[in-house]
Every structure is written in structure tokens, then in C-alpha cells.
């Protein structure tokens, strides 16, 4: 059985078992390694992708359920060599340390920027509660989000 | 000489690709023809292997290689070589590797694991240190006397894997003085999981008789040497390279899964990738060890500490590993904050049938500081002295002696306490934030150190005016490799830091390095890099002096040019000089090496120590306010302040990031994170659902003040800054919660149930029946006597 997925605007075929987690198909078949399967329980957010514009942990979604949806990974955000507003803000605020959680953070915050232009510090923290970072202590990430919202 | 101020606060060059998901960590690597590996692990805490038959598994689809104990003859360890790659005949912990398989796909490898026929006869297990130290306890390593000793000096007996002692002065006489109060405190802490986001991962190949290991590690040279030892080959047969590392915190300071992949690559003739599952990481990571501590002090009414003794039991799990080395740290983390008239300390690494423990950011220090600072508050309460005044009166200053008789230089902690007073007083009153809950505040001090050790660096000057820095240093996320080192090199050579290429670690290309950890990167690799850059500078200035017809000492290197001092625009671009030098004398390069000279202890003062005294002490003062909900036991940290001794801050932005992150990791240790061992010997927290990490909603912004100017032998006066921020978070929160509740806090983490028990006085006082009442009865060997006769 061949599954058809729309990933970052491209139609791609997968031969994976339909119950395979989406993150594994993205990584192993399509070599889109931005999404990281860190906890595989939907708690950490490092594998977050946009499914029809909604942040979704790709470790919990069987690939068969992703058929027919518009899937966007961190690799599909921005264009060419440019950074998106949130990526640029995270870079400018020196928010990145080991970086493993950031592809998922960027996906979550991309959604936040699009849907909550008035978000407060506490609302940003709440929006990030599904994305765990072990390195930074979060504050720079919140600062960067506020500055990206201000630019917007 | 070098103008570092021109390149302060250099931004991270590796942020862009990390933000775009383009960075390829080890777990993201693919090679053509690559196989996938999986490891079979024991599911009993203690047992004898009756049968291990891989013949059925070998016939499974896709299987290319299977390895077992027969393929890995050596044992590794620190101090004692007690750790084989696979359990051989005997299983010592739940999760111990039994065999590994490489197959075309991971699913096939896992299916084949299930086809290995294993029969294990369970044996009695010791799961706690109390059980392990009991008179009739089964021995975790009955054949210990036959193991190779790699470092002489530690005492051992029964399940005590290593014992390190400090004795300075006549402690008995101090405790017998009529004018002292004797204060005794007991503490217990559980294990903490690093939860590095990238699990331990490796890709190995075997070509031309050599292993190439790409791995997520902090210690490429340790991996090279230890893998060779396990495999029984010469170390030069192993090459280790390191892609960007997705978090480590000490987890990746020891050999882990590399030899499995290496052996499977040799056996199959194909590249092999092995990535630990999250469950494997949760169950078998080299946790921050659990510890039991008794500390006792003799203190005068005027607040002088005339005698102190302590017993620290550190659970090393089934194999000694780094715990044996870490017994050394107690002398400096318990004995390095305050002036002590006399002292005696013993720290014992104790074997149990549990997963091995290892290094974790400020290893040993976080719980010794917790114990020491809570004990300090109990002393102050007993003699009726303000705890802050007591600290100010007793912290180490210039010329004071540490526990091992080391003489400290400079007054650092005292002025740092003053700095904290200023910060605290400037802040808005926070008591009202407690909003009716129990309010508590505390200030603590902490002493850590830079683990110096050897480092090497080479700089190749390129004809295009850039410089390539070649070291065995690894970027684990702190920015030391991507920010501090380029700043040091660029400052010395008058370049933009972007024009310093940082070569990824490769043991074939760069000299030995003790590893990225212990706060040593900027210090040791920085000093080696500075020295290499100075050699390059000297060579370039010599060539330039001929070109410009000016003496080298009249030239400066700045903004990519070599010019006559005071005459901007004179001279030549560095690229021109480098090109000329290359044509006339050959390519320009420089090398540098560095290591700590080592500070001696007072003669006869220490036994069984790997380091007698500390090369570069680093101090910290922390302060926080908490609110405790008496109904739920929930602790909220209202605000947090840090004054940290950094020597000299090359990159304050990076240091601030480390402090915020380290404090939050410490808040996890203080409030949420706890690894427990079930009655079956298995770690109970196998994922993020059961192991509670700090979330964005749990944290507060940390108010930070960097204290500069304390003495340091680090390059340009630097000290390590990334390790220290976690040091006294547990202590500070614990002291604040004790002040809020009026209860004796003796354990971490302060989860709501534990705080409620404290408030309701449910559990009574913590005691340690397995720690003998008389200090000397806790020793295998009386302090100062010769190494034991190993029968």
C-alpha cells in the first residue's frame, strides 16, 4: 500500500506501515530530520509539525491519518535562505543553545504568531507548555516571541 | 597583546541552522548501506546467565551481525576496571546489556532481539545503600580483588567500591571543647536524570582496519581510549568525530553505546547506527547519584566553626564509573565554603544492583551544597545568629584554608554576599506575591571549581586571511566552542570571530583533550587556543615587519590588518601577509597546549583522592523567595537572584543564558525531578509522563549579576561559567522552604506530597541507621594508613 502525503507543499509517496508515526516517515523516508522524536509521548514538542496549520506532535500521529492534510515541517517554514520572523527573533535574542527542541519550538511559535498577535508573556508561556527545553530556562524564548510579536 | 573587548558578546554562528532544522546531530545521520542496531537488556536486577543462544536470532530476516560478551573482552572504569560491555555470566542491574544486533531496519533488529533465547537464574539483589552496607549483604562484585586497579589509593571492602577521606586537625578535641554547640543533620537525595534531548547516539564504520565512530559525546578521547580497551585493540585503531551534540549535562562524559556499533560495523562490514530509545535513556542514563549524608559541626556561641565531620554515601549503582572519581569532590563541595578549624570527611561510593550513576552538572556539588547550606541554617538557628550574618562571618576569604589545607586566594564570597544584598534590596518587595501563602526567603553560598586537565589546539592560518581552529572540543550547546573560543582567537589575531573556522572534533586531527565538561572548555581549550594563536601572531608579525619595514613590536593586528601602532590604514591586510608567508616559508600554523599545574593538599590531609585540591575555585551566591501553599504543598518560586564569580566574562550574553538554564534545571532538581527504584530494581520513571521536567510556566526570570575580577589562571582571567549555575539551587529553595514552613527540610525534591508530609510532620526526622554513629566506624581503612593489601 502506498500512502500519499503533502509535505511542505510537495506530494510524496510513502511505503510505510500505516500505523508508523508520522515523525518516523518524515525522518527515515523523506530525510526531513528537523522534527526530533525526543519523548515519543507527545509531551516534549520537539517533533511538532503543522498539520493543516495546527501544531501537532508527529510522534503521536499514525502516518495514515496524515493523508489528505497539509503537513508543514520546520524545513518548510520561511523561504530560501531567509529566516521567518520568529526564527530571526530567536537568533537575535541568543535563545538557542543545544538546539534540539527548537524545530518544534519554531513550529509552535509560528502558529502563535499567526493566531495570537496580542499574546502576553504569560500567554506565551502557556502556549509553550507543550514544548520542553532542557537548556535555556525558557526566558530568552519568551523574550524573542514578544519581540517578534512587536515587529509584527 | 590581545584585544578581546573588541569581540565581546559574539553571537552564535550555529543558531541559524538549528532554527531551520538543518543541523545534523548524530541521531540524524545517514550513511549509504547503513544498518540499524538494537541492544538486548536484562530484566532482572541480579542474576546468573544460564543460557544465551543467538542462533535463532541470526536466522531472522535482515539480520547482519550479532555480538555478545565473547566479542568484547575488556573492562573499563575509573580507578578500577570493573565494567564489561555486556554482562558476562553475571547480571548486576536491570537494563544491563546482554547482546546487540544489527539489521537492515530497526524493526528487524528489534524482532531479532526477541528471538534470542535467554535463561537467567535470579540472585538476591541489594537495591539500596542501606541493604548494600548490611553485614550479610551479597557482594555486587565478589571478584573485585582480581580487577585491574587503574588508580591507586582508594580503600574498599564489601560493597564499598571506593573510599576517600580528609582529616585536618584534631576534630575529636574540637568536639570535646566545653564552649561549643554540636549540631547534627541528616540528608537524603534521590537520582536526577539529565534528559539530554538528543539521546546517546552513534554511527560507526570499520575501514582499513580502523574504527570510525561518529558519536554524541563530550569526551571524544575518552571514547577513543575506552572503546579500544573494551574491544582489545590499540587506541590508534579508533577515530572519533563528533557532530553537534543535542544536550549533555555530563550524561555524555562516559563511554555508552559506541562499542556496540563499532563491533557490529566490524562484524557486518557495513556502517551501523545505534540510537538509544527514550526509554533506554530514562532507565539506564548515568543519573546524578542518590546520596545519604550526615554532617555534624562543633560551633562556638560566637559563630566559629571549630570542628566539622561528615559521612557522604554515594550510590554508584552496579559499576563504579565516575562515582569513584566523584568521591574526591566532597572535600571541595562540603569543605570549600567556610573556614573550618578542624575537619574530617569520608565519602564512599557504594555498589548496588541498580543502573550505574555518573556525572551530572556540578556532580556531587548540588546535594553536598544542599546539605551544607541547610546544616548552616540549623547551626545559625541553634546559636541564635542571623543566617546571613553567620555566612558573612565564616565564608572563605584571602589566605583561608579549605578542607584539604588548600590556601584560597582573594576575598570573593564576602563581596559577592554584599552584591547580593544590593540586588535583594533593590527588588520590589515580594512578600505580597505570596498572597496569603507561607512566605520564605533564603540566601546561600556555594563553591565549585574548574576541572582543568589537559587540552591541545592547533591554528592553521589560511592565505585568505581566515584561521582554522583545530581542537577536540565539542559544541554541546553552551556556546563555548562557537562563541568563546573564536573570540579568544580572533581577539589575538585581530580578526572578526566569523573568520575563525571551528573544526569539529576529530581525534585523528587534534591533540588530546580531557573533554568538554567541568566548566573547563573556555579555560583549558581557551588557554591552548590562546597559546596557538600567539604563535601564529608572532610568525605573521615577523613576516609583516619585513613587508612594512617596521619592528614587530611596533605592529598591531586589528580589524583584519597588520598595521603600525597608532597609524590606522598603514600596513597590510592579514590575508596579504599570510599569502606572502605561505609563499616564502610555507603555511603558517601554531600549536598550543595547556593543563592545570595541580594544587597540593596539606601533607597527610587526604587519602583516596584523584584531585587533592582545586585549581580554579568558582563561587556562587543564590537568593530566592518562595511561597508555599499549606493546603496543597505546592511551592512557587517567586523570584530568583544569582551572583556568580566568572573571573572575566568574555561573553556575558552566553553566560546569562547558561545561568538562566542552569537555575531552571536546578529548580527541576529542587521541586519536581526524582528518579526512584522499584522493589524489582527497575527505575520507575520510564518517560516524560512519569518524570516531571520544568515547563515554561514553572520558571521565573533569573536576576543575574556577574562578579568579575577574582583570581584565575584561566586565559585572560576567565573561569568556567556553564557548570556552576545549578550548584546551589536545591540548597536555596530548600532553605527558603524551611524558612517558610518552619520545618526541617532534609530531602529533595520538594514535591507537593513531600512538602505536605513535612507540614503535617508525617514522616518524622530522617535518620541514617546505616551510617555509624562514630565517624571512624564508617571507614574501611583508618585515614592515613597505607593502601590495603589486595588479597
mmCIF file of N, CA and C in Angstrom, chain B residues 697-774:
data_model
loop_
_atom_site.group_PDB
_atom_site.id
_atom_site.type_symbol
_atom_site.label_atom_id
_atom_site.label_comp_id
_atom_site.label_asym_id
_atom_site.label_seq_id
_atom_site.Cartn_x
_atom_site.Cartn_y
_atom_site.Cartn_z
ATOM 1 N N UNK B 697 5.907 27.420 32.168
ATOM 2 C CA UNK B 697 5.050 28.036 33.190
ATOM 3 C C UNK B 697 5.625 27.909 34.601
ATOM 4 N N UNK B 698 6.646 27.063 34.761
ATOM 5 C CA UNK B 698 7.201 26.828 36.101
ATOM 6 C C UNK B 698 8.296 27.810 36.473
ATOM 7 N N UNK B 699 8.793 28.570 35.505
ATOM 8 C CA UNK B 699 10.046 29.267 35.765
ATOM 9 C C UNK B 699 9.857 30.759 35.988
ATOM 10 N N UNK B 700 10.875 31.326 36.599
ATOM 11 C CA UNK B 700 10.910 32.785 36.777
ATOM 12 C C UNK B 700 12.164 33.304 36.072
ATOM 13 N N UNK B 701 12.120 34.574 35.649
ATOM 14 C CA UNK B 701 13.349 35.141 35.116
ATOM 15 C C UNK B 701 14.369 35.297 36.236
ATOM 16 N N UNK B 702 15.586 34.887 35.980
ATOM 17 C CA UNK B 702 16.626 34.964 37.000
ATOM 18 C C UNK B 702 17.325 36.314 36.890
ATOM 19 N N UNK B 703 17.417 36.986 38.024
ATOM 20 C CA UNK B 703 18.140 38.254 38.054
ATOM 21 C C UNK B 703 19.619 37.925 38.283
ATOM 22 N N UNK B 704 20.472 38.428 37.397
ATOM 23 C CA UNK B 704 21.860 37.947 37.367
ATOM 24 C C UNK B 704 22.845 39.096 37.524
ATOM 25 N N UNK B 705 23.855 38.855 38.352
ATOM 26 C CA UNK B 705 24.972 39.796 38.440
ATOM 27 C C UNK B 705 26.269 39.003 38.307
ATOM 28 N N UNK B 706 27.065 39.326 37.302
ATOM 29 C CA UNK B 706 28.329 38.615 37.098
ATOM 30 C C UNK B 706 29.410 39.307 37.915
ATOM 31 N N UNK B 707 30.098 38.520 38.737
ATOM 32 C CA UNK B 707 31.153 39.074 39.583
ATOM 33 C C UNK B 707 32.490 38.829 38.892
ATOM 34 N N UNK B 708 33.162 39.891 38.501
ATOM 35 C CA UNK B 708 34.431 39.750 37.781
ATOM 36 C C UNK B 708 35.592 40.176 38.660
ATOM 37 N N UNK B 709 36.756 39.643 38.350
ATOM 38 C CA UNK B 709 37.976 40.100 38.991
ATOM 39 C C UNK B 709 38.595 39.151 39.991
ATOM 40 N N UNK B 710 37.922 38.038 40.301
ATOM 41 C CA UNK B 710 38.525 37.069 41.218
ATOM 42 C C UNK B 710 39.722 36.411 40.531
ATOM 43 N N UNK B 711 40.740 36.001 41.307
ATOM 44 C CA UNK B 711 41.922 35.418 40.688
ATOM 45 C C UNK B 711 41.581 34.159 39.895
ATOM 46 N N UNK B 712 42.228 33.996 38.725
ATOM 47 C CA UNK B 712 42.065 32.768 37.936
ATOM 48 C C UNK B 712 43.283 32.581 37.047
ATOM 49 N N UNK B 713 43.709 31.328 36.888
ATOM 50 C CA UNK B 713 44.793 31.045 35.944
ATOM 51 C C UNK B 713 44.236 30.809 34.549
ATOM 52 N N UNK B 714 42.935 30.941 34.377
ATOM 53 C CA UNK B 714 42.320 30.767 33.061
ATOM 54 C C UNK B 714 42.770 31.854 32.105
ATOM 55 N N UNK B 715 42.675 31.604 30.794
ATOM 56 C CA UNK B 715 43.133 32.585 29.818
ATOM 57 C C UNK B 715 42.366 33.892 29.976
ATOM 58 N N UNK B 716 43.091 34.996 30.048
ATOM 59 C CA UNK B 716 42.508 36.330 30.185
ATOM 60 C C UNK B 716 41.691 36.465 31.475
ATOM 61 N N UNK B 717 41.955 35.564 32.430
ATOM 62 C CA UNK B 717 41.266 35.636 33.727
ATOM 63 C C UNK B 717 39.910 34.963 33.763
ATOM 64 N N UNK B 718 39.596 34.152 32.750
ATOM 65 C CA UNK B 718 38.273 33.510 32.700
ATOM 66 C C UNK B 718 38.160 32.368 33.712
ATOM 67 N N UNK B 719 36.924 31.998 33.996
ATOM 68 C CA UNK B 719 36.601 30.768 34.721
ATOM 69 C C UNK B 719 35.457 30.104 33.966
ATOM 70 N N UNK B 720 35.230 28.844 34.235
ATOM 71 C CA UNK B 720 34.079 28.179 33.613
ATOM 72 C C UNK B 720 32.794 28.735 34.198
ATOM 73 N N UNK B 721 31.798 28.949 33.339
ATOM 74 C CA UNK B 721 30.568 29.577 33.824
ATOM 75 C C UNK B 721 29.328 28.713 33.632
ATOM 76 N N UNK B 722 29.411 27.658 32.842
ATOM 77 C CA UNK B 722 28.212 26.899 32.490
ATOM 78 C C UNK B 722 27.822 25.842 33.500
ATOM 79 N N UNK B 723 28.790 25.322 34.218
ATOM 80 C CA UNK B 723 28.529 24.240 35.170
ATOM 81 C C UNK B 723 27.863 24.770 36.448
ATOM 82 N N UNK B 724 28.351 25.909 36.893
ATOM 83 C CA UNK B 724 28.076 26.412 38.242
ATOM 84 C C UNK B 724 26.616 26.801 38.527
ATOM 85 N N UNK B 725 25.856 27.285 37.527
ATOM 86 C CA UNK B 725 24.548 27.860 37.879
ATOM 87 C C UNK B 725 23.606 26.910 38.606
ATOM 88 N N UNK B 726 23.784 25.607 38.443
ATOM 89 C CA UNK B 726 22.862 24.669 39.101
ATOM 90 C C UNK B 726 23.284 24.385 40.545
ATOM 91 N N UNK B 727 24.496 24.801 40.910
ATOM 92 C CA UNK B 727 25.114 24.332 42.161
ATOM 93 C C UNK B 727 24.228 24.524 43.390
ATOM 94 N N UNK B 728 23.816 25.765 43.663
ATOM 95 C CA UNK B 728 23.073 25.928 44.914
ATOM 96 C C UNK B 728 21.587 26.241 44.749
ATOM 97 N N UNK B 729 20.997 25.752 43.693
ATOM 98 C CA UNK B 729 19.552 25.968 43.548
ATOM 99 C C UNK B 729 18.781 25.095 44.544
ATOM 100 N N UNK B 730 19.128 23.817 44.615
ATOM 101 C CA UNK B 730 18.460 22.922 45.571
ATOM 102 C C UNK B 730 18.605 23.461 46.990
ATOM 103 N N UNK B 731 19.799 23.911 47.309
ATOM 104 C CA UNK B 731 20.070 24.449 48.647
ATOM 105 C C UNK B 731 19.211 25.675 48.924
ATOM 106 N N UNK B 732 19.142 26.568 47.975
ATOM 107 C CA UNK B 732 18.453 27.843 48.196
ATOM 108 C C UNK B 732 16.950 27.625 48.358
ATOM 109 N N UNK B 733 16.384 26.814 47.476
ATOM 110 C CA UNK B 733 14.951 26.533 47.567
ATOM 111 C C UNK B 733 14.649 25.799 48.881
ATOM 112 N N UNK B 734 15.515 24.835 49.229
ATOM 113 C CA UNK B 734 15.284 24.067 50.462
ATOM 114 C C UNK B 734 15.330 24.974 51.686
ATOM 115 N N UNK B 735 16.302 25.867 51.720
ATOM 116 C CA UNK B 735 16.408 26.774 52.877
ATOM 117 C C UNK B 735 15.206 27.723 52.924
ATOM 118 N N UNK B 736 14.775 28.179 51.754
ATOM 119 C CA UNK B 736 13.619 29.082 51.717
ATOM 120 C C UNK B 736 12.348 28.352 52.164
ATOM 121 N N UNK B 737 12.186 27.101 51.735
ATOM 122 C CA UNK B 737 11.005 26.330 52.136
ATOM 123 C C UNK B 737 11.058 26.032 53.641
ATOM 124 N N UNK B 738 12.248 25.750 54.147
ATOM 125 C CA UNK B 738 12.386 25.531 55.595
ATOM 126 C C UNK B 738 12.001 26.796 56.346
ATOM 127 N N UNK B 739 12.426 27.947 55.840
ATOM 128 C CA UNK B 739 12.079 29.211 56.494
ATOM 129 C C UNK B 739 10.580 29.499 56.395
ATOM 130 N N UNK B 740 9.984 29.138 55.264
ATOM 131 C CA UNK B 740 8.555 29.383 55.074
ATOM 132 C C UNK B 740 7.721 28.515 56.001
ATOM 133 N N UNK B 741 8.119 27.267 56.153
ATOM 134 C CA UNK B 741 7.280 26.301 56.868
ATOM 135 C C UNK B 741 7.683 26.136 58.327
ATOM 136 N N UNK B 742 8.898 26.564 58.649
ATOM 137 C CA UNK B 742 9.406 26.313 60.000
ATOM 138 C C UNK B 742 9.735 24.847 60.223
ATOM 139 N N UNK B 743 9.844 24.087 59.144
ATOM 140 C CA UNK B 743 10.116 22.646 59.262
ATOM 141 C C UNK B 743 11.542 22.334 58.815
ATOM 142 N N UNK B 744 12.007 21.172 59.238
ATOM 143 C CA UNK B 744 13.367 20.753 58.934
ATOM 144 C C UNK B 744 13.371 20.048 57.571
ATOM 145 N N UNK B 745 13.846 20.735 56.546
ATOM 146 C CA UNK B 745 13.896 20.127 55.208
ATOM 147 C C UNK B 745 15.152 19.275 55.106
ATOM 148 N N UNK B 746 14.946 17.987 54.883
ATOM 149 C CA UNK B 746 16.085 17.063 54.838
ATOM 150 C C UNK B 746 16.176 16.299 53.524
ATOM 151 N N UNK B 747 15.199 16.486 52.650
ATOM 152 C CA UNK B 747 15.190 15.725 51.405
ATOM 153 C C UNK B 747 14.791 16.602 50.246
ATOM 154 N N UNK B 748 15.270 16.262 49.088
ATOM 155 C CA UNK B 748 14.840 16.856 47.821
ATOM 156 C C UNK B 748 14.388 15.714 46.913
ATOM 157 N N UNK B 749 13.540 15.991 45.934
ATOM 158 C CA UNK B 749 12.901 17.264 45.623
ATOM 159 C C UNK B 749 11.709 17.543 46.538
ATOM 160 N N UNK B 750 11.333 18.818 46.605
ATOM 161 C CA UNK B 750 10.220 19.247 47.447
ATOM 162 C C UNK B 750 8.938 19.229 46.623
ATOM 163 N N UNK B 751 8.528 18.004 46.292
ATOM 164 C CA UNK B 751 7.273 17.812 45.568
ATOM 165 C C UNK B 751 6.112 18.116 46.511
ATOM 166 N N UNK B 752 4.950 18.430 45.971
ATOM 167 C CA UNK B 752 3.821 18.735 46.871
ATOM 168 C C UNK B 752 3.555 17.651 47.930
ATOM 169 N N UNK B 753 3.536 16.373 47.582
ATOM 170 C CA UNK B 753 3.301 15.388 48.650
ATOM 171 C C UNK B 753 4.358 15.439 49.755
ATOM 172 N N UNK B 754 5.624 15.651 49.346
ATOM 173 C CA UNK B 754 6.685 15.678 50.360
ATOM 174 C C UNK B 754 6.548 16.916 51.250
ATOM 175 N N UNK B 755 6.173 18.033 50.666
ATOM 176 C CA UNK B 755 6.002 19.258 51.466
ATOM 177 C C UNK B 755 4.811 19.104 52.416
ATOM 178 N N UNK B 756 3.754 18.469 51.923
ATOM 179 C CA UNK B 756 2.599 18.231 52.801
ATOM 180 C C UNK B 756 2.983 17.335 53.972
ATOM 181 N N UNK B 757 3.754 16.291 53.682
ATOM 182 C CA UNK B 757 4.213 15.415 54.769
ATOM 183 C C UNK B 757 5.019 16.193 55.785
ATOM 184 N N UNK B 758 5.821 17.111 55.268
ATOM 185 C CA UNK B 758 6.639 17.953 56.137
ATOM 186 C C UNK B 758 5.747 18.818 57.025
ATOM 187 N N UNK B 759 4.751 19.437 56.399
ATOM 188 C CA UNK B 759 3.859 20.332 57.145
ATOM 189 C C UNK B 759 3.058 19.567 58.191
ATOM 190 N N UNK B 760 2.691 18.329 57.848
ATOM 191 C CA UNK B 760 1.874 17.522 58.773
ATOM 192 C C UNK B 760 2.742 16.710 59.718
ATOM 193 N N UNK B 761 4.083 16.859 59.580
ATOM 194 C CA UNK B 761 5.031 16.093 60.411
ATOM 195 C C UNK B 761 4.738 14.607 60.341
ATOM 196 N N UNK B 762 4.431 14.138 59.140
ATOM 197 C CA UNK B 762 4.048 12.739 58.957
ATOM 198 C C UNK B 762 5.221 11.759 59.112
ATOM 199 N N UNK B 763 6.363 12.120 58.530
ATOM 200 C CA UNK B 763 7.429 11.126 58.417
ATOM 201 C C UNK B 763 8.472 11.177 59.527
ATOM 202 N N UNK B 764 8.340 12.130 60.415
ATOM 203 C CA UNK B 764 9.332 12.237 61.484
ATOM 204 C C UNK B 764 10.690 12.645 60.956
ATOM 205 N N UNK B 765 11.661 12.593 61.828
ATOM 206 C CA UNK B 765 13.014 13.002 61.461
ATOM 207 C C UNK B 765 13.693 11.925 60.630
ATOM 208 N N UNK B 766 14.444 12.361 59.633
ATOM 209 C CA UNK B 766 15.202 11.420 58.816
ATOM 210 C C UNK B 766 16.447 10.983 59.578
ATOM 211 N N UNK B 767 16.654 9.689 59.641
ATOM 212 C CA UNK B 767 17.880 9.170 60.246
ATOM 213 C C UNK B 767 18.604 8.263 59.262
ATOM 214 N N UNK B 768 19.840 7.952 59.554
ATOM 215 C CA UNK B 768 20.606 7.052 58.681
ATOM 216 C C UNK B 768 21.212 5.930 59.521
ATOM 217 N N UNK B 769 20.409 4.892 59.794
ATOM 218 C CA UNK B 769 20.948 3.809 60.631
ATOM 219 C C UNK B 769 22.164 3.117 60.018
ATOM 220 N N UNK B 770 22.302 3.229 58.696
ATOM 221 C CA UNK B 770 23.449 2.562 58.055
ATOM 222 C C UNK B 770 24.702 3.444 58.072
ATOM 223 N N UNK B 771 24.617 4.605 58.688
ATOM 224 C CA UNK B 771 25.828 5.399 58.908
ATOM 225 C C UNK B 771 26.165 5.275 60.393
ATOM 226 N N UNK B 772 27.391 4.788 60.676
ATOM 227 C CA UNK B 772 27.769 4.527 62.069
ATOM 228 C C UNK B 772 27.831 5.825 62.857
ATOM 229 N N UNK B 773 27.517 5.718 64.134
ATOM 230 C CA UNK B 773 27.475 6.905 64.999
ATOM 231 C C UNK B 773 28.857 7.554 65.110
ATOM 232 N N UNK B 774 29.862 6.744 65.373
ATOM 233 C CA UNK B 774 31.231 7.283 65.482
ATOM 234 C C UNK B 774 31.821 7.393 64.075
#
